[in-house]
Every structure is written in structure tokens, then in C-alpha cells.
PDB file of C-alpha atoms in Angstrom:
ATOM      1  CA  MET R  73     -48.366 -19.336   4.914  1.00 72.00           C
ATOM      2  CA  GLU R  74     -48.103 -16.628   2.754  1.00 81.00           C
ATOM      3  CA  LEU R  75     -44.758 -15.976   1.270  1.00 84.00           C
ATOM      4  CA  GLU R  76     -43.249 -12.238   2.265  1.00 87.00           C
ATOM      5  CA  VAL R  77     -40.399 -10.036   1.087  1.00 86.00           C
ATOM      6  CA  ARG R  78     -38.398 -11.129   4.433  1.00 88.00           C
ATOM      7  CA  HIS R  79     -38.788 -14.728   2.745  1.00 91.00           C
ATOM      8  CA  LEU R  80     -37.949 -14.164  -0.511  1.00 91.00           C
ATOM      9  CA  ARG R  81     -34.680 -11.995   0.937  1.00 89.00           C
ATOM     10  CA  ALA R  82     -33.573 -15.133   2.521  1.00 90.00           C
ATOM     11  CA  LEU R  83     -34.084 -17.322   0.128  1.00 91.00           C
ATOM     12  CA  CYS R  84     -31.778 -14.881  -2.079  1.00 89.00           C
ATOM     13  CA  ALA R  85     -29.028 -14.956   0.434  1.00 89.00           C
ATOM     14  CA  ILE R  86     -29.163 -18.514   0.791  1.00 91.00           C
ATOM     15  CA  ALA R  87     -28.493 -18.631  -2.621  1.00 89.00           C
ATOM     16  CA  ASP R  88     -25.935 -16.132  -3.157  1.00 86.00           C
ATOM     17  CA  ALA R  89     -23.896 -17.523  -0.134  1.00 86.00           C
ATOM     18  CA  GLY R  90     -24.404 -21.109  -0.733  1.00 87.00           C
ATOM     19  CA  SER R  91     -24.965 -22.245   2.544  1.00 86.00           C
ATOM     20  CA  LEU R  92     -27.315 -21.989   5.502  1.00 88.00           C
ATOM     21  CA  HIS R  93     -24.241 -20.927   7.489  1.00 86.00           C
ATOM     22  CA  LYS R  94     -22.873 -18.052   5.684  1.00 85.00           C
ATOM     23  CA  ALA R  95     -26.801 -16.850   4.725  1.00 87.00           C
ATOM     24  CA  ALA R  96     -27.879 -17.250   8.591  1.00 87.00           C
ATOM     25  CA  ARG R  97     -24.512 -14.765   9.314  1.00 84.00           C
ATOM     26  CA  GLN R  98     -25.191 -12.179   6.596  1.00 81.00           C
ATOM     27  CA  LEU R  99     -29.127 -11.970   7.513  1.00 84.00           C
ATOM     28  CA  GLY R 100     -27.976 -11.643  11.549  1.00 82.00           C
ATOM     29  CA  MET R 101     -29.916 -14.657  12.534  1.00 84.00           C
ATOM     30  CA  SER R 102     -28.743 -18.280  14.029  1.00 86.00           C
ATOM     31  CA  GLN R 103     -28.320 -21.152  11.300  1.00 86.00           C
ATOM     32  CA  PRO R 104     -31.441 -23.257  13.011  1.00 87.00           C
ATOM     33  CA  SER R 105     -33.888 -20.635  12.869  1.00 87.00           C
ATOM     34  CA  LEU R 106     -32.839 -19.937   9.182  1.00 90.00           C
ATOM     35  CA  THR R 107     -33.340 -23.668   8.639  1.00 89.00           C
ATOM     36  CA  THR R 108     -36.821 -23.762  10.129  1.00 90.00           C
ATOM     37  CA  GLN R 109     -37.842 -20.402   8.163  1.00 90.00           C
ATOM     38  CA  LEU R 110     -36.508 -22.126   5.076  1.00 92.00           C
ATOM     39  CA  ARG R 111     -38.586 -25.795   5.619  1.00 90.00           C
ATOM     40  CA  ARG R 112     -41.723 -23.580   6.105  1.00 90.00           C
ATOM     41  CA  ILE R 113     -41.156 -21.720   2.695  1.00 91.00           C
ATOM     42  CA  GLU R 114     -40.606 -24.967   0.986  1.00 90.00           C
ATOM     43  CA  ASN R 115     -43.443 -26.409   2.727  1.00 90.00           C
ATOM     44  CA  ALA R 116     -45.446 -23.553   1.876  1.00 88.00           C
ATOM     45  CA  LEU R 117     -44.674 -24.257  -2.028  1.00 89.00           C
ATOM     46  CA  GLY R 118     -44.728 -28.097  -2.051  1.00 89.00           C
ATOM     47  CA  ALA R 119     -41.172 -28.859  -2.935  1.00 89.00           C
ATOM     48  CA  GLU R 120     -37.328 -28.137  -2.184  1.00 91.00           C
ATOM     49  CA  LEU R 121     -35.982 -25.284  -3.180  1.00 92.00           C
ATOM     50  CA  PHE R 122     -32.702 -25.991  -2.221  1.00 91.00           C
ATOM     51  CA  SER R 123     -30.552 -29.551  -2.485  1.00 89.00           C
ATOM     52  CA  ARG R 124     -28.510 -29.790   0.787  1.00 84.00           C
ATOM     53  CA  GLU R 125     -24.982 -30.587  -0.035  1.00 81.00           C
ATOM     54  CA  ARG R 126     -21.838 -31.571   1.978  1.00 76.00           C
ATOM     55  CA  THR R 127     -20.586 -28.639   0.353  1.00 74.00           C
ATOM     56  CA  GLY R 128     -23.349 -26.224   0.536  1.00 81.00           C
ATOM     57  CA  CYS R 129     -26.742 -25.638  -0.476  1.00 86.00           C
ATOM     58  CA  ARG R 130     -27.536 -25.513  -4.371  1.00 87.00           C
ATOM     59  CA  PRO R 131     -30.864 -24.640  -6.068  1.00 90.00           C
ATOM     60  CA  THR R 132     -33.061 -26.575  -7.244  1.00 91.00           C
ATOM     61  CA  PRO R 133     -34.944 -26.219 -10.919  1.00 89.00           C
ATOM     62  CA  LEU R 134     -37.581 -24.997  -9.086  1.00 91.00           C
ATOM     63  CA  GLY R 135     -35.607 -22.872  -6.520  1.00 89.00           C
ATOM     64  CA  ARG R 136     -33.903 -21.570  -9.769  1.00 89.00           C
ATOM     65  CA  SER R 137     -37.327 -20.480 -11.012  1.00 87.00           C
ATOM     66  CA  VAL R 138     -38.377 -18.899  -7.839  1.00 89.00           C
ATOM     67  CA  LEU R 139     -35.031 -16.832  -7.640  1.00 89.00           C
ATOM     68  CA  SER R 140     -35.535 -15.464 -10.979  1.00 87.00           C
ATOM     69  CA  ARG R 141     -38.999 -13.875  -9.530  1.00 86.00           C
ATOM     70  CA  ALA R 142     -37.796 -12.972  -5.876  1.00 87.00           C
ATOM     71  CA  ARG R 143     -34.173 -11.243  -6.930  1.00 85.00           C
ATOM     72  CA  PRO R 144     -36.177  -8.214  -8.539  1.00 84.00           C
ATOM     73  CA  LEU R 145     -38.837  -8.051  -6.012  1.00 85.00           C
ATOM     74  CA  VAL R 146     -36.051  -7.854  -3.230  1.00 83.00           C
ATOM     75  CA  SER R 147     -34.408  -5.303  -5.181  1.00 79.00           C
ATOM     76  CA  GLY R 148     -37.631  -3.527  -5.666  1.00 78.00           C
ATOM     77  CA  MET R 149     -38.524  -3.216  -2.203  1.00 81.00           C
ATOM     78  CA  ALA R 150     -34.765  -2.348  -0.784  1.00 77.00           C
ATOM     79  CA  ALA R 151     -35.082  -0.102  -3.599  1.00 72.00           C
ATOM     80  CA  LEU R 152     -38.400   1.989  -2.399  1.00 76.00           C
ATOM     81  CA  VAL R 153     -37.701   1.882   1.087  1.00 71.00           C
ATOM     82  CA  ALA R 154     -34.162   3.423   0.621  1.00 67.00           C
ATOM     83  CA  GLU R 155     -35.729   6.542  -1.733  1.00 66.00           C
ATOM     84  CA  ALA R 156     -38.692   6.727   0.868  1.00 68.00           C
ATOM     85  CA  ARG R 157     -36.083   7.345   3.654  1.00 63.00           C
ATOM     86  CA  VAL R 158     -33.864   9.577   1.454  1.00 60.00           C
ATOM     87  CA  ALA R 159     -37.293  11.716   0.942  1.00 60.00           C
ATOM     88  CA  ALA R 160     -37.769  11.910   4.600  1.00 60.00           C
ATOM     89  CA  GLY R 161     -34.522  12.825   5.691  1.00 58.00           C
ATOM     90  CA  LEU R 162     -33.841  15.751   2.783  1.00 51.00           C
ATOM     91  CA  ALA R 163     -34.518  18.677   5.233  1.00 48.00           C
ATOM     92  CA  ASP R 164     -32.411  17.004   7.521  1.00 59.00           C
ATOM     93  CA  GLY R 165     -29.155  18.376   5.236  1.00 66.00           C
ATOM     94  CA  PRO R 166     -26.862  16.193   3.445  1.00 79.00           C
ATOM     95  CA  ARG R 167     -25.619  12.380   4.143  1.00 85.00           C
ATOM     96  CA  LEU R 168     -22.801   9.921   3.112  1.00 90.00           C
ATOM     97  CA  ARG R 169     -23.503   6.278   3.844  1.00 92.00           C
ATOM     98  CA  ILE R 170     -20.292   4.224   3.764  1.00 95.00           C
ATOM     99  CA  GLY R 171     -19.817   0.214   3.630  1.00 95.00           C
ATOM    100  CA  SER R 172     -16.835  -1.161   3.825  1.00 96.00           C
ATOM    101  CA  THR R 173     -14.742  -4.331   4.792  1.00 94.00           C
ATOM    102  CA  ALA R 174     -12.391  -4.098   7.473  1.00 91.00           C
ATOM    103  CA  SER R 175      -9.969  -1.815   6.722  1.00 94.00           C
ATOM    104  CA  ARG R 176      -7.049   0.029   9.129  1.00 94.00           C
ATOM    105  CA  ALA R 177      -7.589   2.933   6.353  1.00 95.00           C
ATOM    106  CA  LEU R 178     -10.908   3.359   7.584  1.00 95.00           C
ATOM    107  CA  VAL R 179     -10.359   5.736  10.870  1.00 94.00           C
ATOM    108  CA  GLY R 180      -8.476   8.361   8.826  1.00 95.00           C
ATOM    109  CA  TRP R 181     -10.759   7.818   6.007  1.00 96.00           C
ATOM    110  CA  LEU R 182     -13.767   8.920   8.214  1.00 95.00           C
ATOM    111  CA  ARG R 183     -11.353  11.756   9.738  1.00 95.00           C
ATOM    112  CA  ARG R 184     -10.665  13.107   6.400  1.00 95.00           C
ATOM    113  CA  LEU R 185     -14.346  13.118   5.238  1.00 94.00           C
ATOM    114  CA  ARG R 186     -15.744  14.521   7.992  1.00 93.00           C
ATOM    115  CA  ASN R 187     -13.211  17.628   7.894  1.00 92.00           C
ATOM    116  CA  ARG R 188     -13.590  17.602   4.025  1.00 90.00           C
ATOM    117  CA  LEU R 189     -17.806  17.850   4.414  1.00 89.00           C
ATOM    118  CA  PRO R 190     -18.474  19.741   7.700  1.00 88.00           C
ATOM    119  CA  GLY R 191     -22.420  19.456   8.306  1.00 85.00           C
ATOM    120  CA  THR R 192     -22.950  15.906   6.785  1.00 88.00           C
ATOM    121  CA  ASP R 193     -24.187  12.974   8.835  1.00 89.00           C
ATOM    122  CA  ILE R 194     -21.853  10.304   8.058  1.00 91.00           C
ATOM    123  CA  SER R 195     -22.503   6.699   8.469  1.00 92.00           C
ATOM    124  CA  LEU R 196     -20.815   3.615   8.611  1.00 93.00           C
ATOM    125  CA  HIS R 197     -21.996   0.026   7.778  1.00 92.00           C
ATOM    126  CA  MET R 198     -19.471  -2.975   8.346  1.00 91.00           C
ATOM    127  CA  ASP R 199     -19.967  -6.310   6.397  1.00 90.00           C
ATOM    128  CA  VAL R 200     -17.568  -9.496   5.703  1.00 87.00           C
ATOM    129  CA  SER R 201     -19.407  -9.663   2.524  1.00 90.00           C
ATOM    130  CA  ALA R 202     -17.757  -7.545  -0.337  1.00 94.00           C
ATOM    131  CA  ASN R 203     -20.218  -8.950  -2.355  1.00 92.00           C
ATOM    132  CA  ALA R 204     -23.339  -8.082  -0.064  1.00 91.00           C
ATOM    133  CA  LEU R 205     -22.069  -4.514   0.679  1.00 94.00           C
ATOM    134  CA  LEU R 206     -22.379  -4.230  -3.125  1.00 95.00           C
ATOM    135  CA  ARG R 207     -25.909  -5.569  -3.390  1.00 92.00           C
ATOM    136  CA  MET R 208     -26.887  -2.657  -0.801  1.00 92.00           C
ATOM    137  CA  LEU R 209     -24.648  -0.134  -2.825  1.00 93.00           C
ATOM    138  CA  ALA R 210     -27.090  -0.752  -6.360  1.00 93.00           C
ATOM    139  CA  ALA R 211     -29.939  -1.272  -3.475  1.00 90.00           C
ATOM    140  CA  GLY R 212     -29.385   2.225  -2.598  1.00 89.00           C
ATOM    141  CA  GLN R 213     -28.805   1.642   0.775  1.00 90.00           C
ATOM    142  CA  LEU R 214     -25.124   3.087   0.485  1.00 93.00           C
ATOM    143  CA  ASP R 215     -23.819   5.617  -1.262  1.00 92.00           C
ATOM    144  CA  VAL R 216     -20.275   4.301  -1.355  1.00 95.00           C
ATOM    145  CA  ALA R 217     -18.489   0.993  -0.908  1.00 97.00           C
ATOM    146  CA  PHE R 218     -14.940  -0.028  -0.097  1.00 97.00           C
ATOM    147  CA  VAL R 219     -14.446  -3.495  -0.248  1.00 97.00           C
ATOM    148  CA  HIS R 220     -11.749  -5.872  -1.208  1.00 96.00           C
ATOM    149  CA  GLU R 221     -11.570  -8.609  -3.955  1.00 97.00           C
ATOM    150  CA  VAL R 222      -9.824 -11.722  -3.187  1.00 96.00           C
ATOM    151  CA  GLU R 223      -7.067 -12.529  -6.143  1.00 95.00           C
ATOM    152  CA  GLY R 224      -9.085 -15.130  -8.543  1.00 92.00           C
ATOM    153  CA  CYS R 225     -12.360 -15.079  -6.767  1.00 93.00           C
ATOM    154  CA  PRO R 226     -14.127 -11.969  -8.359  1.00 94.00           C
ATOM    155  CA  LEU R 227     -16.652 -10.254  -6.987  1.00 94.00           C
ATOM    156  CA  LEU R 228     -20.443 -10.394  -8.622  1.00 91.00           C
ATOM    157  CA  VAL R 229     -21.091  -6.412  -9.157  1.00 94.00           C
ATOM    158  CA  PRO R 230     -24.489  -5.001  -9.675  1.00 92.00           C
ATOM    159  CA  GLU R 231     -24.718  -3.477 -13.326  1.00 90.00           C
ATOM    160  CA  GLY R 232     -24.560   0.498 -12.650  1.00 91.00           C
ATOM    161  CA  LEU R 233     -21.887   1.017  -9.927  1.00 94.00           C
ATOM    162  CA  GLU R 234     -18.793   3.145 -10.799  1.00 93.00           C
ATOM    163  CA  ARG R 235     -15.402   1.618  -9.562  1.00 95.00           C
ATOM    164  CA  ARG R 236     -12.191   2.912  -8.650  1.00 95.00           C
ATOM    165  CA  VAL R 237      -9.072   0.952  -8.150  1.00 96.00           C
ATOM    166  CA  LEU R 238      -7.380   1.972  -4.632  1.00 95.00           C
ATOM    167  CA  VAL R 239      -4.349  -0.824  -4.741  1.00 95.00           C
ATOM    168  CA  GLU R 240      -4.089  -3.348  -7.860  1.00 95.00           C
ATOM    169  CA  ARG R 241      -2.363  -5.729  -5.296  1.00 95.00           C
ATOM    170  CA  GLU R 242      -2.274  -5.897  -1.922  1.00 97.00           C
ATOM    171  CA  PRO R 243      -0.227  -8.681  -0.709  1.00 97.00           C
ATOM    172  CA  GLN R 244      -2.032 -10.870   2.616  1.00 96.00           C
ATOM    173  CA  PHE R 245       0.725 -11.123   5.187  1.00 97.00           C
ATOM    174  CA  ILE R 246       0.870 -13.929   7.849  1.00 96.00           C
ATOM    175  CA  SER R 247      -0.063 -13.602  11.366  1.00 96.00           C
ATOM    176  CA  MET R 248       1.898 -16.356  14.002  1.00 96.00           C
ATOM    177  CA  ALA R 249       3.022 -16.666  17.410  1.00 95.00           C
ATOM    178  CA  ARG R 250       5.927 -13.989  18.440  1.00 94.00           C
ATOM    179  CA  ASP R 251       7.589 -17.395  18.970  1.00 94.00           C
ATOM    180  CA  HIS R 252       7.245 -19.244  15.779  1.00 95.00           C
ATOM    181  CA  PRO R 253      10.121 -20.396  14.218  1.00 94.00           C
ATOM    182  CA  ALA R 254       9.233 -18.588  10.847  1.00 94.00           C
ATOM    183  CA  ALA R 255       8.718 -15.709  12.585  1.00 93.00           C
ATOM    184  CA  GLY R 256      12.501 -14.798  12.903  1.00 92.00           C
ATOM    185  CA  SER R 257      13.017 -14.910   9.201  1.00 93.00           C
ATOM    186  CA  PRO R 258      11.980 -11.109   7.453  1.00 92.00           C
ATOM    187  CA  VAL R 259      10.126 -13.173   4.666  1.00 95.00           C
ATOM    188  CA  VAL R 260       7.969 -16.580   5.500  1.00 95.00           C
ATOM    189  CA  GLU R 261       8.153 -19.849   2.951  1.00 95.00           C
ATOM    190  CA  LEU R 262       5.444 -21.137   2.638  1.00 94.00           C
ATOM    191  CA  ALA R 263       6.715 -24.733   3.237  1.00 93.00           C
ATOM    192  CA  ASP R 264       7.520 -23.128   6.677  1.00 93.00           C
ATOM    193  CA  LEU R 265       4.160 -23.253   7.931  1.00 95.00           C
ATOM    194  CA  ALA R 266       3.013 -27.022   6.463  1.00 92.00           C
ATOM    195  CA  GLU R 267       2.237 -28.335   9.585  1.00 91.00           C
ATOM    196  CA  ASP R 268       0.712 -25.528  11.229  1.00 95.00           C
ATOM    197  CA  ARG R 269      -3.281 -25.144  11.381  1.00 95.00           C
ATOM    198  CA  TRP R 270      -4.335 -22.421   9.495  1.00 95.00           C
ATOM    199  CA  MET R 271      -7.539 -20.650  10.039  1.00 93.00           C
ATOM    200  CA  VAL R 272      -9.830 -18.649   7.865  1.00 91.00           C
ATOM    201  CA  ASP R 273     -12.996 -17.007   8.025  1.00 88.00           C
ATOM    202  CA  PRO R 274     -15.097 -18.834   5.431  1.00 84.00           C
ATOM    203  CA  THR R 275     -18.232 -15.585   5.408  1.00 84.00           C
ATOM    204  CA  VAL R 276     -15.608 -13.627   3.757  1.00 88.00           C
ATOM    205  CA  ASP R 277     -16.029 -13.869  -0.082  1.00 90.00           C
ATOM    206  CA  GLY R 278     -13.391 -15.389  -1.773  1.00 91.00           C
ATOM    207  CA  GLU R 279     -11.364 -16.243   1.345  1.00 90.00           C
ATOM    208  CA  TRP R 280     -11.528 -19.879   1.450  1.00 90.00           C
ATOM    209  CA  ASP R 281     -11.032 -20.312  -2.200  1.00 92.00           C
ATOM    210  CA  GLY R 282      -8.489 -18.071  -2.362  1.00 93.00           C
ATOM    211  CA  LEU R 283      -6.582 -19.468   0.490  1.00 93.00           C
ATOM    212  CA  ARG R 284      -7.234 -23.248  -0.834  1.00 92.00           C
ATOM    213  CA  ARG R 285      -6.003 -22.603  -4.308  1.00 93.00           C
ATOM    214  CA  VAL R 286      -2.507 -21.042  -3.104  1.00 94.00           C
ATOM    215  CA  LEU R 287      -2.145 -24.098  -0.742  1.00 94.00           C
ATOM    216  CA  GLY R 288      -2.902 -26.564  -3.272  1.00 93.00           C
ATOM    217  CA  ALA R 289      -0.437 -24.671  -5.553  1.00 94.00           C
ATOM    218  CA  ALA R 290       2.484 -25.289  -3.374  1.00 93.00           C
ATOM    219  CA  GLY R 291       0.898 -28.949  -2.615  1.00 94.00           C
ATOM    220  CA  LEU R 292       0.336 -28.235   0.991  1.00 94.00           C
ATOM    221  CA  ASN R 293      -2.949 -29.536   3.078  1.00 93.00           C
ATOM    222  CA  PRO R 294      -3.058 -28.525   6.416  1.00 93.00           C
ATOM    223  CA  PRO R 295      -5.329 -28.709   8.782  1.00 93.00           C
ATOM    224  CA  VAL R 296      -7.846 -25.708   8.349  1.00 92.00           C
ATOM    225  CA  LEU R 297      -9.919 -24.056  10.895  1.00 91.00           C
ATOM    226  CA  HIS R 298     -12.533 -21.992  10.158  1.00 88.00           C
ATOM    227  CA  GLY R 299     -13.807 -18.946  12.026  1.00 84.00           C
ATOM    228  CA  ASP R 300     -13.955 -15.174  12.788  1.00 82.00           C
ATOM    229  CA  TYR R 301     -10.518 -13.245  12.873  1.00 78.00           C
ATOM    230  CA  LEU R 302     -11.126 -12.246  16.723  1.00 79.00           C
ATOM    231  CA  THR R 303     -10.991 -15.956  17.470  1.00 85.00           C
ATOM    232  CA  ALA R 304      -8.298 -16.569  15.053  1.00 87.00           C
ATOM    233  CA  ALA R 305      -6.010 -13.637  16.691  1.00 88.00           C
ATOM    234  CA  SER R 306      -6.570 -15.404  20.450  1.00 89.00           C
ATOM    235  CA  LEU R 307      -5.393 -18.774  18.791  1.00 93.00           C
ATOM    236  CA  ILE R 308      -2.526 -17.388  16.700  1.00 94.00           C
ATOM    237  CA  ALA R 309      -1.049 -15.685  20.042  1.00 92.00           C
ATOM    238  CA  VAL R 310      -0.928 -18.985  22.028  1.00 93.00           C
ATOM    239  CA  GLY R 311       0.662 -21.089  18.551  1.00 93.00           C
ATOM    240  CA  GLU R 312      -2.741 -22.767  17.969  1.00 94.00           C
ATOM    241  CA  ALA R 313      -3.052 -21.741  14.496  1.00 95.00           C
ATOM    242  CA  VAL R 314      -1.428 -19.138  11.856  1.00 96.00           C
ATOM    243  CA  ALA R 315      -3.401 -17.093   9.288  1.00 95.00           C
ATOM    244  CA  PRO R 316      -3.838 -14.826   6.539  1.00 95.00           C
ATOM    245  CA  CYS R 317      -4.025 -10.741   7.186  1.00 95.00           C
ATOM    246  CA  GLN R 318      -3.560  -7.382   5.772  1.00 95.00           C
ATOM    247  CA  PRO R 319      -0.205  -5.899   5.549  1.00 96.00           C
ATOM    248  CA  THR R 320      -1.677  -3.232   7.367  1.00 95.00           C
ATOM    249  CA  SER R 321      -2.068  -4.957  10.360  1.00 90.00           C
ATOM    250  CA  GLY R 322      -0.740  -3.174  13.622  1.00 80.00           C
ATOM    251  CA  PRO R 323       1.826  -4.628  16.029  1.00 76.00           C
ATOM    252  CA  ARG R 324       1.168  -7.299  19.089  1.00 83.00           C
ATOM    253  CA  GLU R 325       3.381  -8.282  21.465  1.00 88.00           C
ATOM    254  CA  ASP R 326       2.165 -11.362  21.268  1.00 90.00           C
ATOM    255  CA  MET R 327       2.189 -12.156  17.477  1.00 93.00           C
ATOM    256  CA  ALA R 328       4.298 -11.404  14.399  1.00 94.00           C
ATOM    257  CA  ILE R 329       3.450 -10.659  11.384  1.00 94.00           C
ATOM    258  CA  ARG R 330       5.396 -11.720   7.850  1.00 95.00           C
ATOM    259  CA  PRO R 331       5.207 -11.371   4.100  1.00 96.00           C
ATOM    260  CA  LEU R 332       5.174 -14.467   2.316  1.00 96.00           C
ATOM    261  CA  ARG R 333       7.799 -15.435   0.078  1.00 95.00           C
ATOM    262  CA  ASP R 334       6.538 -14.460  -3.766  1.00 95.00           C
ATOM    263  CA  ASP R 335       3.331 -13.050  -2.031  1.00 96.00           C
ATOM    264  CA  PRO R 336       1.201 -15.765  -3.381  1.00 96.00           C
ATOM    265  CA  LEU R 337      -1.749 -14.146  -1.899  1.00 96.00           C
ATOM    266  CA  ALA R 338      -3.128 -11.096  -2.823  1.00 96.00           C
ATOM    267  CA  VAL R 339      -6.481  -9.131  -3.191  1.00 97.00           C
ATOM    268  CA  ARG R 340      -7.460  -6.107  -4.826  1.00 97.00           C
ATOM    269  CA  LEU R 341      -8.657  -2.882  -3.190  1.00 97.00           C
ATOM    270  CA  LEU R 342     -11.547  -1.010  -4.416  1.00 97.00           C
ATOM    271  CA  LEU R 343     -14.342   1.653  -3.914  1.00 97.00           C
ATOM    272  CA  PHE R 344     -17.237   1.449  -5.813  1.00 96.00           C
ATOM    273  CA  SER R 345     -19.993   4.560  -5.804  1.00 93.00           C
ATOM    274  CA  ARG R 346     -23.738   5.238  -7.663  1.00 85.00           C
ATOM    275  CA  PRO R 347     -23.738   8.265  -9.706  1.00 78.00           C
ATOM    276  CA  GLY R 348     -25.041  11.298  -8.195  1.00 66.00           C
ATOM    277  CA  ALA R 349     -25.128   9.053  -4.745  1.00 59.00           C
ATOM    278  CA  GLY R 350     -25.511  10.994  -1.576  1.00 54.00           C
ATOM    279  CA  ALA R 351     -22.739  13.757  -0.342  1.00 55.00           C
ATOM    280  CA  VAL R 352     -20.827  12.496  -2.921  1.00 60.00           C
ATOM    281  CA  GLY R 353     -22.211  13.594  -5.796  1.00 56.00           C
ATOM    282  CA  SER R 354     -19.848  15.619  -8.169  1.00 53.00           C
ATOM    283  CA  GLY R 355     -17.266  14.946  -5.226  1.00 73.00           C
ATOM    284  CA  ARG R 356     -16.165  11.327  -5.996  1.00 80.00           C
ATOM    285  CA  ASP R 357     -12.350  11.983  -6.746  1.00 87.00           C
ATOM    286  CA  GLU R 358     -12.119  13.743  -3.207  1.00 90.00           C
ATOM    287  CA  VAL R 359     -14.023  11.366  -1.392  1.00 92.00           C
ATOM    288  CA  PHE R 360     -11.362   8.726  -3.362  1.00 93.00           C
ATOM    289  CA  ALA R 361      -8.104  11.177  -2.759  1.00 93.00           C
ATOM    290  CA  ASP R 362      -9.215  10.863   0.908  1.00 95.00           C
ATOM    291  CA  LEU R 363      -9.415   6.961   1.255  1.00 96.00           C
ATOM    292  CA  GLU R 364      -5.856   7.228  -0.562  1.00 94.00           C
ATOM    293  CA  ALA R 365      -4.210   9.754   1.688  1.00 95.00           C
ATOM    294  CA  SER R 366      -5.792   7.197   4.661  1.00 96.00           C
ATOM    295  CA  TYR R 367      -4.706   3.887   3.162  1.00 96.00           C
ATOM    296  CA  ARG R 368      -1.038   4.953   2.411  1.00 95.00           C
ATOM    297  CA  GLU R 369      -0.921   6.516   6.265  1.00 94.00           C
ATOM    298  CA  ALA R 370      -2.000   3.101   7.588  1.00 95.00           C
ATOM    299  CA  ALA R 371       0.492   1.281   5.219  1.00 95.00           C
ATOM    300  CA  LEU R 372       3.556   3.434   6.071  1.00 93.00           C
ATOM    301  CA  ARG R 373       2.797   3.113   9.837  1.00 92.00           C
ATOM    302  CA  ALA R 374       2.700  -0.750   9.206  1.00 92.00           C
ATOM    303  CA  VAL R 375       6.702  -1.531   9.721  1.00 90.00           C
ATOM    304  CA  ASP R 376       6.868  -4.647   7.925  1.00 91.00           C
ATOM    305  CA  TYR R 377       4.319  -3.326   4.831  1.00 94.00           C
ATOM    306  CA  ARG R 378       6.763  -0.102   4.722  1.00 93.00           C
ATOM    307  CA  ARG R 379       9.972  -2.869   4.439  1.00 92.00           C
ATOM    308  CA  TRP R 380       7.517  -4.491   1.699  1.00 93.00           C
ATOM    309  CA  LEU R 381       6.784  -1.275  -0.271  1.00 93.00           C
ATOM    310  CA  THR R 382      10.328   0.150  -0.087  1.00 93.00           C
ATOM    311  CA  ALA R 383      12.070  -3.221  -1.369  1.00 91.00           C
ATOM    312  CA  HIS R 384       9.097  -3.326  -4.224  1.00 89.00           C
ATOM    313  CA  LYS R 385       9.637   0.798  -5.246  1.00 89.00           C
ATOM    314  CA  SER R 386       5.662   1.173  -4.530  1.00 88.00           C
ATOM    315  CA  PRO R 387       4.112   4.643  -5.535  1.00 85.00           C
ATOM    316  CA  LEU R 388       2.577   4.555  -2.256  1.00 82.00           C
ATOM    317  CA  LEU R 389       5.787   5.396  -0.572  1.00 81.00           C
ATOM    318  CA  HIS R 390       5.094   8.618  -2.433  1.00 78.00           C
ATOM    319  CA  ALA R 391       2.046  11.145  -1.637  1.00 70.00           C
ATOM    320  CA  PRO R 392       0.642  12.689  -5.350  1.00 66.00           C
ATOM    321  CA  ALA R 393       1.526  16.548  -5.812  1.00 51.00           C
ATOM    322  CA  ALA R 394      -1.533  18.430  -4.380  1.00 51.00           C
TER     323      ALA R 394
END
């Protein structure tokens, strides 16, 4: 078997994700298919590239050597394809390619951008992995990336990207069943959730590590379920789990969203761009201002978050002067 770029891309994804499960999800394929592909690659090279451990996959010395050669090849190919597509599409007019992790601010941001940039082809690429979006941005596949960085788990930021901080510290609230005993309090103590099952999506960069750090610091070791947050919502509604959530989360009749005492869980909201990329160009300040206004709109619409912002005298309560 001859190695192809897709094989090298798979190796890089496994190394970056630290597990076959996470890498398969990022690559859009099943874990068994990725496992089979890795076995074929290793057979072609005649040795193991990753050691399989209980906590995931770790590159072997040979694996690190192969990865050091594979990464620039993968990045170079991605840049080649992106530049070719840009060149082919120049006659079609300007475009803005946005990457983002999940956020309630997206709807308002896209609306404002379409009003600000009429005639611009605006596309959106969603991913649970902020690091994956930053790699796409650095490779020229995106023009901007709006991501969150879990406190204590810094992102792997490629060189050459520009960063703007939207929110330095956004508290993460807790979602629980409407009839949960703790739902009757305006602020929830971590100890009140010690007997609950917690649910977290391990494919979200830093999410599990951040939660584990906070629970450990509080001396708690509750049962943890791993899964996506769409599944989590169904379990939370019937009282089978609790989970961290964005404070901008909208209300539901079967679910309560409350802040935690002293806000131990938090993320930083960031906007990354490449100098002169796409329709951003010299209008980076305007693109950021639209995102800022959209986030404020989403924040003030969420009743519990608005109370939190008021109690903490947040500058988000006041729109900047025009």
C-alpha cells in the first residue's frame, strides 16, 4: 500500500485528538474504519506508530518521526487546495468563510454580517473542536474562527493568526431537570450535585479535562457519562444527568439553568483571523463589533445570565458608544 495524503491526515488527527474515537469523529468516519486504516498504514511501514493505552493513543518514537514529516505535507496540501479554490472563485465575488464552535451568538452575527457585507458569499463551518477550526484557519480553509477556550486548557494556536478576546471569562452554568432539588435555588452549590450523573462531550477540546479539574478540586467524584450534548439534553430533562452549559442557553419548560457558586467553570471566547483573509480584510474591527453586539444580544435575552451580569456589574450590560 502506498501512503496518500488522506493517510497522513488521519495520523495527524489521531495524534492531535489523542484517541481513535475523537479522531474518527473529527474526520467524519467510524472508529472501526479509522482503526482498520491505521492498521494498514502501520503494516505498510512495518511498525506501530501509536501505542494503544487505556487513556487513548500515544505516538511511538517512530510515530513522532513520521508525524514530524507528515504535518508540513498535510498543511501544504490544505493550503494548495484552499488557494486554488480562492483563485477559481475570484470571479464570483467576495466571500467570508466562518468557522465556529457552538454559540447562541451565531444567528445574530450572521444576520449582521449579511447586512454589512451585501453581495458577499458567507459560509459557516461548525465543529466541536476549537483546535480543528484553528488548523483550518491557518491552512487557508477559513477566514475567521470564533471559538471558546476552556479555562486551564489552552488551545494550540498556529503561528500567524490574529486574536481578539470577546469575553475574557464566561461562566459556565449547569443544566438540570426542572424538578431537580437544586433548581429551586438561584445559585447552585457543587456539593448539591455530588450524587448526580454528570454528562460531558469528550470531543470538545478541554471540556472533560476542565470539568474533571473542577470536580477534583471540590473533592467530588460523581459518575460521568460521555456523549454529545443533544443526547445530554434528553437525559437531563428526565433527571438522569446534569451538565455544564453556556449561560446564554435558552429556556426550556423541562429544564432549569442555574449558575454555580463562585463560577468554578469558565471559558474564554475568542475570535481568530488571518491578516487580509477573505472579505474580512481591513474590516476586522467591524466583523468583531458585529460579533460583540450579537453576543450581548444573546446574553441579555437569557434571564439567568442577565441576572448574573447585573450582579457582577458586567460591561456587557452597556452597548459601546457608536
